[in-house]
PDB file of C-alpha atoms in Angstrom:
ATOM      1  CA  MET A 125     -41.684  41.606 -64.212  1.00 50.00           C
ATOM      2  CA  SER A 126     -41.612  40.877 -60.553  1.00 51.00           C
ATOM      3  CA  ALA A 127     -38.760  39.493 -58.579  1.00 49.00           C
ATOM      4  CA  ASN A 128     -40.680  36.274 -58.203  1.00 52.00           C
ATOM      5  CA  ASP A 129     -41.332  36.172 -62.042  1.00 55.00           C
ATOM      6  CA  GLU A 130     -37.556  36.586 -62.652  1.00 56.00           C
ATOM      7  CA  THR A 131     -37.011  33.603 -60.257  1.00 57.00           C
ATOM      8  CA  ALA A 132     -39.195  31.512 -62.202  1.00 56.00           C
ATOM      9  CA  VAL A 133     -37.687  32.339 -65.413  1.00 57.00           C
ATOM     10  CA  ASP A 134     -34.184  31.628 -64.066  1.00 69.00           C
ATOM     11  CA  ALA A 135     -35.314  28.177 -62.625  1.00 71.00           C
ATOM     12  CA  GLU A 136     -36.776  27.550 -66.012  1.00 73.00           C
ATOM     13  CA  LEU A 137     -33.429  28.105 -67.837  1.00 81.00           C
ATOM     14  CA  ILE A 138     -31.549  26.129 -65.494  1.00 79.00           C
ATOM     15  CA  GLY A 139     -33.863  23.166 -66.403  1.00 82.00           C
ATOM     16  CA  GLU A 140     -33.094  23.445 -69.886  1.00 88.00           C
ATOM     17  CA  ARG A 141     -29.372  22.481 -69.186  1.00 90.00           C
ATOM     18  CA  ARG A 142     -29.928  19.059 -69.711  1.00 90.00           C
ATOM     19  CA  HIS A 143     -31.739  19.472 -73.005  1.00 91.00           C
ATOM     20  CA  LEU A 144     -28.882  21.726 -74.013  1.00 94.00           C
ATOM     21  CA  LEU A 145     -25.907  19.668 -72.912  1.00 94.00           C
ATOM     22  CA  SER A 146     -27.649  16.746 -74.718  1.00 92.00           C
ATOM     23  CA  LEU A 147     -27.606  18.887 -78.177  1.00 95.00           C
ATOM     24  CA  ALA A 148     -24.406  19.993 -77.485  1.00 96.00           C
ATOM     25  CA  PHE A 149     -22.804  16.724 -77.025  1.00 95.00           C
ATOM     26  CA  ARG A 150     -24.243  15.172 -80.186  1.00 95.00           C
ATOM     27  CA  MET A 151     -22.734  18.149 -82.338  1.00 96.00           C
ATOM     28  CA  LEU A 152     -19.582  18.312 -80.536  1.00 96.00           C
ATOM     29  CA  GLY A 153     -18.528  15.065 -79.451  1.00 94.00           C
ATOM     30  CA  THR A 154     -17.254  15.517 -75.850  1.00 94.00           C
ATOM     31  CA  ILE A 155     -18.822  16.515 -72.686  1.00 94.00           C
ATOM     32  CA  SER A 156     -16.113  19.280 -72.019  1.00 94.00           C
ATOM     33  CA  ASP A 157     -16.834  20.921 -75.544  1.00 95.00           C
ATOM     34  CA  ALA A 158     -20.689  20.726 -74.984  1.00 96.00           C
ATOM     35  CA  GLU A 159     -20.342  22.025 -71.182  1.00 96.00           C
ATOM     36  CA  ASP A 160     -18.469  25.126 -73.020  1.00 96.00           C
ATOM     37  CA  ALA A 161     -21.068  25.618 -75.490  1.00 97.00           C
ATOM     38  CA  VAL A 162     -23.943  25.624 -72.960  1.00 96.00           C
ATOM     39  CA  GLN A 163     -21.988  27.977 -70.643  1.00 96.00           C
ATOM     40  CA  GLU A 164     -21.423  30.254 -73.401  1.00 97.00           C
ATOM     41  CA  THR A 165     -25.104  30.234 -74.281  1.00 96.00           C
ATOM     42  CA  TYR A 166     -25.977  31.047 -70.798  1.00 95.00           C
ATOM     43  CA  ILE A 167     -23.517  33.735 -70.597  1.00 95.00           C
ATOM     44  CA  ARG A 168     -25.181  35.424 -73.908  1.00 95.00           C
ATOM     45  CA  TRP A 169     -28.878  35.048 -72.071  1.00 93.00           C
ATOM     46  CA  TYR A 170     -27.484  37.255 -69.041  1.00 91.00           C
ATOM     47  CA  ARG A 171     -25.692  39.503 -70.994  1.00 94.00           C
ATOM     48  CA  MET A 172     -28.804  41.064 -72.704  1.00 93.00           C
ATOM     49  CA  SER A 173     -30.733  43.654 -71.071  1.00 92.00           C
ATOM     50  CA  HIS A 174     -33.967  43.227 -68.919  1.00 87.00           C
ATOM     51  CA  LEU A 175     -35.981  44.325 -71.697  1.00 90.00           C
ATOM     52  CA  GLU A 176     -34.325  42.284 -74.598  1.00 92.00           C
ATOM     53  CA  ARG A 177     -35.131  38.933 -72.418  1.00 89.00           C
ATOM     54  CA  GLU A 178     -38.474  40.038 -71.705  1.00 87.00           C
ATOM     55  CA  ALA A 179     -39.298  40.176 -75.518  1.00 91.00           C
ATOM     56  CA  ILE A 180     -38.363  36.453 -75.681  1.00 90.00           C
ATOM     57  CA  GLU A 181     -41.437  34.553 -75.572  1.00 89.00           C
ATOM     58  CA  ILE A 182     -39.901  31.022 -75.245  1.00 90.00           C
ATOM     59  CA  PRO A 183     -36.793  30.891 -73.674  1.00 90.00           C
ATOM     60  CA  ARG A 184     -36.154  27.229 -74.638  1.00 92.00           C
ATOM     61  CA  ALA A 185     -36.280  27.806 -78.206  1.00 93.00           C
ATOM     62  CA  TRP A 186     -34.048  30.863 -77.834  1.00 95.00           C
ATOM     63  CA  LEU A 187     -31.256  28.776 -75.740  1.00 95.00           C
ATOM     64  CA  THR A 188     -31.588  25.840 -78.496  1.00 96.00           C
ATOM     65  CA  ARG A 189     -31.065  28.068 -81.218  1.00 96.00           C
ATOM     66  CA  VAL A 190     -28.115  30.209 -79.708  1.00 97.00           C
ATOM     67  CA  ALA A 191     -26.268  26.887 -78.530  1.00 97.00           C
ATOM     68  CA  SER A 192     -26.703  25.209 -82.360  1.00 97.00           C
ATOM     69  CA  ARG A 193     -25.154  28.562 -83.520  1.00 97.00           C
ATOM     70  CA  ILE A 194     -22.222  28.435 -80.832  1.00 97.00           C
ATOM     71  CA  CYS A 195     -21.702  24.546 -81.816  1.00 97.00           C
ATOM     72  CA  LEU A 196     -21.655  25.422 -85.718  1.00 96.00           C
ATOM     73  CA  ASP A 197     -18.596  27.813 -84.735  1.00 95.00           C
ATOM     74  CA  MET A 198     -17.123  25.639 -82.385  1.00 95.00           C
ATOM     75  CA  LEU A 199     -16.796  22.792 -84.987  1.00 94.00           C
ATOM     76  CA  GLY A 200     -14.803  24.501 -87.208  1.00 85.00           C
ATOM     77  CA  SER A 201     -11.855  24.767 -84.499  1.00 85.00           C
ATOM     78  CA  ALA A 202     -12.576  21.502 -83.130  1.00 83.00           C
ATOM     79  CA  ARG A 203     -11.644  19.567 -86.323  1.00 79.00           C
ATOM     80  CA  ALA A 204      -8.127  21.736 -86.577  1.00 80.00           C
ATOM     81  CA  ARG A 205      -7.503  20.713 -82.707  1.00 83.00           C
ATOM     82  CA  ARG A 206      -8.207  16.996 -83.647  1.00 83.00           C
ATOM     83  CA  GLU A 207      -5.894  16.790 -86.662  1.00 83.00           C
ATOM     84  CA  ARG A 208      -2.974  17.341 -83.989  1.00 88.00           C
ATOM     85  CA  TYR A 209      -4.447  15.193 -81.276  1.00 91.00           C
ATOM     86  CA  VAL A 210      -2.139  12.269 -80.291  1.00 93.00           C
ATOM     87  CA  GLY A 211      -3.280   9.049 -81.881  1.00 92.00           C
ATOM     88  CA  PRO A 212      -6.736   8.438 -83.289  1.00 94.00           C
ATOM     89  CA  TRP A 213      -9.398  10.704 -82.060  1.00 95.00           C
ATOM     90  CA  LEU A 214     -12.797   9.083 -80.986  1.00 96.00           C
ATOM     91  CA  PRO A 215     -15.910  10.793 -79.437  1.00 95.00           C
ATOM     92  CA  GLU A 216     -16.430  10.507 -75.915  1.00 95.00           C
ATOM     93  CA  PRO A 217     -18.613   7.382 -74.385  1.00 95.00           C
ATOM     94  CA  VAL A 218     -21.061   8.243 -72.221  1.00 93.00           C
ATOM     95  CA  PRO A 219     -22.699   5.924 -69.346  1.00 92.00           C
ATOM     96  CA  THR A 220     -26.542   4.976 -70.368  1.00 88.00           C
ATOM     97  CA  SER A 221     -27.949   7.277 -67.654  1.00 84.00           C
ATOM     98  CA  ALA A 222     -26.097  10.462 -69.005  1.00 83.00           C
ATOM     99  CA  PHE A 223     -29.119  12.063 -70.721  1.00 79.00           C
ATOM    100  CA  THR A 224     -32.209   9.909 -69.332  1.00 71.00           C
ATOM    101  CA  GLU A 225     -35.177  11.487 -67.831  1.00 63.00           C
ATOM    102  CA  PRO A 226     -36.799  10.326 -64.511  1.00 57.00           C
ATOM    103  CA  GLY A 227     -39.684   7.779 -65.594  1.00 56.00           C
ATOM    104  CA  GLU A 228     -38.429   7.906 -69.187  1.00 53.00           C
ATOM    105  CA  ASP A 229     -40.495   5.583 -71.603  1.00 53.00           C
ATOM    106  CA  PRO A 230     -38.191   2.538 -72.550  1.00 48.00           C
ATOM    107  CA  LEU A 231     -39.029   3.243 -76.085  1.00 45.00           C
ATOM    108  CA  ASP A 232     -37.527   6.437 -75.408  1.00 50.00           C
ATOM    109  CA  ARG A 233     -34.499   4.901 -74.371  1.00 47.00           C
ATOM    110  CA  VAL A 234     -33.895   3.093 -77.412  1.00 52.00           C
ATOM    111  CA  THR A 235     -34.183   6.092 -79.477  1.00 54.00           C
ATOM    112  CA  LEU A 236     -31.526   7.737 -76.935  1.00 56.00           C
ATOM    113  CA  ASP A 237     -29.275   4.760 -77.058  1.00 59.00           C
ATOM    114  CA  ASP A 238     -29.280   5.059 -81.036  1.00 74.00           C
ATOM    115  CA  SER A 239     -28.653   8.890 -81.079  1.00 78.00           C
ATOM    116  CA  VAL A 240     -25.463   8.970 -78.608  1.00 85.00           C
ATOM    117  CA  SER A 241     -24.026   5.695 -79.540  1.00 90.00           C
ATOM    118  CA  MET A 242     -20.279   5.506 -80.334  1.00 92.00           C
ATOM    119  CA  ALA A 243     -21.290   4.143 -84.017  1.00 91.00           C
ATOM    120  CA  LEU A 244     -23.460   6.989 -84.852  1.00 92.00           C
ATOM    121  CA  MET A 245     -20.613   9.499 -82.951  1.00 94.00           C
ATOM    122  CA  VAL A 246     -18.372   8.186 -85.465  1.00 94.00           C
ATOM    123  CA  VAL A 247     -20.324   8.697 -88.407  1.00 94.00           C
ATOM    124  CA  LEU A 248     -21.105  12.251 -87.229  1.00 94.00           C
ATOM    125  CA  GLU A 249     -17.425  13.195 -87.044  1.00 93.00           C
ATOM    126  CA  ALA A 250     -17.037  12.594 -90.855  1.00 92.00           C
ATOM    127  CA  MET A 251     -19.788  15.281 -91.616  1.00 94.00           C
ATOM    128  CA  THR A 252     -19.337  18.877 -92.369  1.00 94.00           C
ATOM    129  CA  PRO A 253     -20.256  21.254 -89.551  1.00 95.00           C
ATOM    130  CA  ALA A 254     -23.536  22.121 -91.386  1.00 95.00           C
ATOM    131  CA  GLU A 255     -24.281  18.503 -91.988  1.00 96.00           C
ATOM    132  CA  ARG A 256     -23.797  17.639 -88.504  1.00 97.00           C
ATOM    133  CA  VAL A 257     -25.711  20.453 -86.870  1.00 97.00           C
ATOM    134  CA  VAL A 258     -28.819  19.904 -89.512  1.00 97.00           C
ATOM    135  CA  PHE A 259     -28.762  16.330 -88.833  1.00 96.00           C
ATOM    136  CA  VAL A 260     -28.951  16.585 -85.232  1.00 96.00           C
ATOM    137  CA  LEU A 261     -31.449  19.380 -85.053  1.00 96.00           C
ATOM    138  CA  HIS A 262     -33.860  17.715 -87.470  1.00 96.00           C
ATOM    139  CA  ASP A 263     -33.213  14.071 -87.213  1.00 93.00           C
ATOM    140  CA  VAL A 264     -32.688  13.698 -83.515  1.00 92.00           C
ATOM    141  CA  PHE A 265     -34.390  17.090 -82.030  1.00 93.00           C
ATOM    142  CA  ARG A 266     -37.370  16.971 -84.739  1.00 94.00           C
ATOM    143  CA  MET A 267     -36.882  20.654 -85.509  1.00 95.00           C
ATOM    144  CA  PRO A 268     -38.513  21.813 -88.963  1.00 96.00           C
ATOM    145  CA  PHE A 269     -36.270  22.910 -91.574  1.00 97.00           C
ATOM    146  CA  PRO A 270     -37.331  26.749 -91.876  1.00 96.00           C
ATOM    147  CA  GLU A 271     -36.131  27.122 -88.200  1.00 95.00           C
ATOM    148  CA  ILE A 272     -33.036  25.293 -88.767  1.00 97.00           C
ATOM    149  CA  ALA A 273     -32.153  27.580 -91.742  1.00 97.00           C
ATOM    150  CA  ASP A 274     -31.944  30.591 -89.455  1.00 94.00           C
ATOM    151  CA  ILE A 275     -29.665  29.022 -87.495  1.00 94.00           C
ATOM    152  CA  VAL A 276     -26.942  27.968 -89.951  1.00 95.00           C
ATOM    153  CA  GLY A 277     -27.431  30.669 -92.482  1.00 94.00           C
ATOM    154  CA  ARG A 278     -28.732  28.584 -95.300  1.00 95.00           C
ATOM    155  CA  THR A 279     -32.267  28.155 -97.096  1.00 96.00           C
ATOM    156  CA  ALA A 280     -34.683  25.437 -96.003  1.00 97.00           C
ATOM    157  CA  GLY A 281     -34.170  23.700 -99.082  1.00 97.00           C
ATOM    158  CA  ALA A 282     -30.111  23.829 -98.736  1.00 97.00           C
ATOM    159  CA  CYS A 283     -30.808  22.298 -95.004  1.00 97.00           C
ATOM    160  CA  ARG A 284     -33.120  19.585 -96.427  1.00 97.00           C
ATOM    161  CA  GLN A 285     -30.268  18.714 -98.942  1.00 97.00           C
ATOM    162  CA  LEU A 286     -27.620  18.583 -95.942  1.00 97.00           C
ATOM    163  CA  ALA A 287     -30.147  16.448 -93.881  1.00 97.00           C
ATOM    164  CA  THR A 288     -30.276  14.014 -96.972  1.00 97.00           C
ATOM    165  CA  SER A 289     -26.575  13.829 -97.371  1.00 96.00           C
ATOM    166  CA  ALA A 290     -26.108  13.244 -93.707  1.00 95.00           C
ATOM    167  CA  ARG A 291     -28.749  10.545 -93.427  1.00 94.00           C
ATOM    168  CA  ALA A 292     -27.336   9.021 -96.369  1.00 95.00           C
ATOM    169  CA  ARG A 293     -23.944   8.732 -94.399  1.00 94.00           C
ATOM    170  CA  VAL A 294     -25.776   7.230 -91.390  1.00 92.00           C
ATOM    171  CA  GLN A 295     -27.621   4.574 -93.504  1.00 91.00           C
ATOM    172  CA  ALA A 296     -24.455   3.340 -94.798  1.00 90.00           C
ATOM    173  CA  VAL A 297     -23.265   1.912 -91.776  1.00 86.00           C
ATOM    174  CA  PRO A 298     -24.970  -1.453 -91.504  1.00 84.00           C
ATOM    175  CA  SER A 299     -23.752  -2.385 -88.361  1.00 77.00           C
ATOM    176  CA  ARG A 300     -25.969  -0.092 -86.418  1.00 77.00           C
ATOM    177  CA  ARG A 301     -28.846  -2.008 -87.970  1.00 82.00           C
ATOM    178  CA  VAL A 302     -27.797  -5.380 -85.925  1.00 90.00           C
ATOM    179  CA  PRO A 303     -30.401  -6.348 -83.133  1.00 91.00           C
ATOM    180  CA  ARG A 304     -29.306  -6.172 -79.656  1.00 92.00           C
ATOM    181  CA  SER A 305     -29.350  -9.712 -78.691  1.00 94.00           C
ATOM    182  CA  GLU A 306     -27.330 -10.553 -81.801  1.00 95.00           C
ATOM    183  CA  HIS A 307     -24.543  -7.644 -80.825  1.00 96.00           C
ATOM    184  CA  ASP A 308     -24.482  -8.970 -77.307  1.00 97.00           C
ATOM    185  CA  GLU A 309     -24.231 -12.703 -78.076  1.00 97.00           C
ATOM    186  CA  VAL A 310     -21.405 -11.839 -80.483  1.00 97.00           C
ATOM    187  CA  VAL A 311     -19.799  -9.772 -77.980  1.00 97.00           C
ATOM    188  CA  ARG A 312     -19.903 -12.406 -75.333  1.00 97.00           C
ATOM    189  CA  ARG A 313     -18.318 -15.167 -77.515  1.00 96.00           C
ATOM    190  CA  PHE A 314     -15.268 -12.316 -78.403  1.00 97.00           C
ATOM    191  CA  ALA A 315     -14.974 -11.785 -74.427  1.00 96.00           C
ATOM    192  CA  ALA A 316     -14.851 -15.446 -73.684  1.00 96.00           C
ATOM    193  CA  ALA A 317     -12.275 -15.837 -76.303  1.00 95.00           C
ATOM    194  CA  THR A 318     -10.212 -12.760 -74.860  1.00 94.00           C
ATOM    195  CA  GLN A 319     -10.430 -13.834 -71.368  1.00 92.00           C
ATOM    196  CA  SER A 320      -9.284 -17.647 -72.119  1.00 93.00           C
ATOM    197  CA  GLY A 321      -6.095 -15.933 -73.909  1.00 92.00           C
ATOM    198  CA  ASP A 322      -6.952 -18.387 -77.122  1.00 95.00           C
ATOM    199  CA  LEU A 323      -5.700 -16.538 -79.963  1.00 96.00           C
ATOM    200  CA  ALA A 324      -7.322 -18.727 -82.616  1.00 97.00           C
ATOM    201  CA  ALA A 325     -10.890 -18.515 -81.012  1.00 96.00           C
ATOM    202  CA  LEU A 326     -10.514 -14.712 -80.923  1.00 97.00           C
ATOM    203  CA  ILE A 327      -9.170 -14.461 -84.265  1.00 97.00           C
ATOM    204  CA  THR A 328     -12.624 -16.329 -85.425  1.00 97.00           C
ATOM    205  CA  ALA A 329     -14.714 -14.112 -83.385  1.00 97.00           C
ATOM    206  CA  LEU A 330     -13.254 -11.137 -85.399  1.00 98.00           C
ATOM    207  CA  ASP A 331     -13.913  -9.872 -88.790  1.00 98.00           C
ATOM    208  CA  PRO A 332     -11.084 -10.239 -90.946  1.00 98.00           C
ATOM    209  CA  ALA A 333     -11.055  -6.507 -91.946  1.00 97.00           C
ATOM    210  CA  VAL A 334     -11.801  -5.548 -88.375  1.00 98.00           C
ATOM    211  CA  VAL A 335     -10.347  -2.188 -87.182  1.00 98.00           C
ATOM    212  CA  LEU A 336      -9.066  -1.490 -83.612  1.00 98.00           C
ATOM    213  CA  ARG A 337      -8.618   2.162 -82.373  1.00 97.00           C
ATOM    214  CA  SER A 338      -7.486   3.128 -79.003  1.00 97.00           C
ATOM    215  CA  ASP A 339      -8.013   6.846 -77.845  1.00 97.00           C
ATOM    216  CA  GLY A 340      -5.512   8.015 -75.044  1.00 96.00           C
ATOM    217  CA  GLY A 341      -4.909  11.394 -76.306  1.00 94.00           C
ATOM    218  CA  GLY A 342      -1.333  11.252 -75.528  1.00 93.00           C
ATOM    219  CA  ILE A 343      -2.288  10.990 -71.853  1.00 93.00           C
ATOM    220  CA  VAL A 344      -1.854   7.388 -71.104  1.00 92.00           C
ATOM    221  CA  THR A 345      -0.471   4.615 -72.953  1.00 88.00           C
ATOM    222  CA  ALA A 346      -2.569   3.658 -76.252  1.00 92.00           C
ATOM    223  CA  ALA A 347      -1.970   2.474 -79.765  1.00 92.00           C
ATOM    224  CA  ARG A 348      -0.895   5.571 -81.566  1.00 93.00           C
ATOM    225  CA  ASN A 349      -2.296   4.247 -85.013  1.00 96.00           C
ATOM    226  CA  PRO A 350      -5.580   2.131 -85.735  1.00 97.00           C
ATOM    227  CA  ILE A 351      -4.820  -1.440 -85.875  1.00 98.00           C
ATOM    228  CA  TYR A 352      -6.062  -3.614 -89.082  1.00 98.00           C
ATOM    229  CA  GLY A 353      -6.876  -7.238 -89.340  1.00 98.00           C
ATOM    230  CA  ALA A 354      -8.132  -9.972 -87.376  1.00 98.00           C
ATOM    231  CA  ASP A 355      -4.957 -11.531 -86.568  1.00 98.00           C
ATOM    232  CA  LYS A 356      -3.029  -8.287 -85.508  1.00 98.00           C
ATOM    233  CA  VAL A 357      -5.900  -7.051 -83.542  1.00 98.00           C
ATOM    234  CA  ALA A 358      -6.136 -10.250 -81.749  1.00 97.00           C
ATOM    235  CA  ARG A 359      -2.619 -10.190 -80.777  1.00 97.00           C
ATOM    236  CA  PHE A 360      -2.810  -6.889 -79.653  1.00 96.00           C
ATOM    237  CA  LEU A 361      -5.807  -7.392 -77.208  1.00 95.00           C
ATOM    238  CA  LEU A 362      -3.975 -10.102 -75.634  1.00 94.00           C
ATOM    239  CA  GLY A 363      -0.952  -8.591 -75.539  1.00 92.00           C
ATOM    240  CA  ALA A 364      -2.723  -5.680 -73.646  1.00 89.00           C
ATOM    241  CA  LEU A 365      -4.188  -7.790 -71.026  1.00 85.00           C
ATOM    242  CA  THR A 366      -0.688  -9.298 -70.175  1.00 84.00           C
ATOM    243  CA  LYS A 367       0.821  -5.866 -69.871  1.00 82.00           C
ATOM    244  CA  LYS A 368      -1.886  -4.720 -67.461  1.00 77.00           C
ATOM    245  CA  PRO A 369      -2.023  -7.453 -64.790  1.00 74.00           C
ATOM    246  CA  GLY A 370      -3.654  -5.102 -62.391  1.00 79.00           C
ATOM    247  CA  ALA A 371      -6.472  -4.195 -64.754  1.00 85.00           C
ATOM    248  CA  GLU A 372     -10.223  -5.761 -64.646  1.00 91.00           C
ATOM    249  CA  VAL A 373     -12.318  -5.807 -67.670  1.00 92.00           C
ATOM    250  CA  LEU A 374     -15.993  -6.216 -67.063  1.00 94.00           C
ATOM    251  CA  GLU A 375     -18.942  -6.231 -69.137  1.00 95.00           C
ATOM    252  CA  GLN A 376     -20.655  -2.925 -69.469  1.00 96.00           C
ATOM    253  CA  ASP A 377     -23.952  -1.669 -70.705  1.00 94.00           C
ATOM    254  CA  THR A 378     -23.234   0.681 -73.370  1.00 94.00           C
ATOM    255  CA  HIS A 379     -25.391   2.700 -75.857  1.00 92.00           C
ATOM    256  CA  ASP A 380     -24.006   0.607 -78.353  1.00 93.00           C
ATOM    257  CA  GLY A 381     -25.006  -2.648 -76.567  1.00 94.00           C
ATOM    258  CA  LEU A 382     -22.844  -4.708 -74.533  1.00 96.00           C
ATOM    259  CA  GLY A 383     -19.351  -3.345 -73.941  1.00 97.00           C
ATOM    260  CA  PHE A 384     -16.730  -3.484 -71.489  1.00 97.00           C
ATOM    261  CA  ALA A 385     -15.190  -1.183 -68.590  1.00 96.00           C
ATOM    262  CA  ILE A 386     -11.791  -1.400 -67.845  1.00 94.00           C
ATOM    263  CA  TRP A 387     -11.213  -1.025 -63.943  1.00 93.00           C
ATOM    264  CA  ARG A 388      -8.024  -0.275 -62.035  1.00 89.00           C
ATOM    265  CA  GLU A 389      -7.968   0.573 -58.456  1.00 86.00           C
ATOM    266  CA  GLY A 390     -11.684   0.894 -57.993  1.00 88.00           C
ATOM    267  CA  ARG A 391     -12.355   3.148 -61.003  1.00 91.00           C
ATOM    268  CA  ILE A 392     -13.314   2.861 -64.422  1.00 94.00           C
ATOM    269  CA  THR A 393      -9.980   3.817 -66.610  1.00 94.00           C
ATOM    270  CA  GLY A 394     -11.234   2.707 -69.864  1.00 95.00           C
ATOM    271  CA  VAL A 395     -14.464   2.005 -71.827  1.00 97.00           C
ATOM    272  CA  VAL A 396     -14.667  -0.591 -74.940  1.00 97.00           C
ATOM    273  CA  THR A 397     -17.431  -0.307 -77.501  1.00 97.00           C
ATOM    274  CA  LEU A 398     -17.961  -3.001 -80.381  1.00 97.00           C
ATOM    275  CA  ASP A 399     -19.737  -2.922 -83.658  1.00 96.00           C
ATOM    276  CA  VAL A 400     -20.973  -6.259 -84.981  1.00 96.00           C
ATOM    277  CA  LEU A 401     -22.087  -7.621 -88.257  1.00 95.00           C
ATOM    278  CA  GLY A 402     -22.646 -10.891 -90.081  1.00 95.00           C
ATOM    279  CA  GLY A 403     -21.542 -12.579 -86.471  1.00 96.00           C
ATOM    280  CA  LEU A 404     -18.570 -11.069 -86.142  1.00 97.00           C
ATOM    281  CA  VAL A 405     -16.947  -8.065 -84.292  1.00 97.00           C
ATOM    282  CA  THR A 406     -16.105  -5.509 -87.119  1.00 97.00           C
ATOM    283  CA  ASN A 407     -15.004  -2.514 -84.973  1.00 97.00           C
ATOM    284  CA  VAL A 408     -13.205  -2.439 -81.652  1.00 98.00           C
ATOM    285  CA  ARG A 409     -12.868   1.247 -79.935  1.00 97.00           C
ATOM    286  CA  MET A 410     -10.913   1.925 -76.726  1.00 97.00           C
ATOM    287  CA  VAL A 411     -11.324   5.105 -74.845  1.00 97.00           C
ATOM    288  CA  VAL A 412      -8.699   5.216 -72.459  1.00 96.00           C
ATOM    289  CA  ASN A 413      -7.933   9.031 -72.128  1.00 96.00           C
ATOM    290  CA  PRO A 414      -9.241  10.541 -69.023  1.00 95.00           C
ATOM    291  CA  GLU A 415     -10.313  13.393 -69.998  1.00 94.00           C
ATOM    292  CA  LYS A 416     -13.251  11.577 -71.918  1.00 95.00           C
ATOM    293  CA  LEU A 417     -14.067   9.465 -68.547  1.00 95.00           C
ATOM    294  CA  SER A 418     -15.091  12.094 -66.658  1.00 88.00           C
ATOM    295  CA  LEU A 419     -18.969  11.150 -66.386  1.00 91.00           C
ATOM    296  CA  TRP A 420     -17.999   7.431 -65.549  1.00 90.00           C
ATOM    297  CA  ALA A 421     -16.466   8.497 -62.048  1.00 72.00           C
ATOM    298  CA  PRO A 422     -20.096   8.180 -60.297  1.00 53.00           C
ATOM    299  CA  GLU A 423     -20.230   4.520 -61.867  1.00 46.00           C
ATOM    300  CA  ALA A 424     -17.047   3.648 -60.055  1.00 40.00           C
TER     301      ALA A 424
END
């Protein structure tokens, strides 16, 4: 292979970074872990001999396969780390521009929103590592089961069963099927009650069994345990606003629909996403851990 050919291959490989990062993020739940997995994938490529690399007919397929195996290994240790995490652990919210391609079809954007929404990422966290990898590869990236079997070290039939069980977990979350217009209307009603400080109105905007989770990672102040029930969640939200007079809460487009960004001193210091069902807010997720907000800096 000539020097020009090698340069072309290198450019092609670097061009796959967005694809690999998108894949790894869905499997691991944070951008930092996804970047580690992608970096390790490229390291393994360049550790191979020149002849070994020349023998690979489709570099993208090789990179995808290796990155998926790395993610499968990382998921085991990630679960142990999250058990030691300070307070509730939430997946990282990402801006709607994070994985979009220039000139992307609007219909593809709808699919992208669904596949990296916080609602789905939370469900993925409840899966076994093998379930999660199989689901992401098959249901999101449309990889056939025989290829997935080679990655996870199981038969194609076993992978098909894993995908079925993972899909059942996803379909068991009815709030993911609420139309965007309905979601945003309920969130705006919730926002109006919160901003007015009207406790009674806020309680009526919340499902009686609503749950609020606040992820500060022990780095910034956040609720150390989930908060359950409309009355307690409403009081927590109104109290949090009075304790942070310098903060501004603004509407923010998210992959879950309308949400909120918490601004302080000209930068985003928190992202709030919500689930809606039956005209009420059922889940409030607040990510204020600065380590999970790195992609929001350009937004500021």
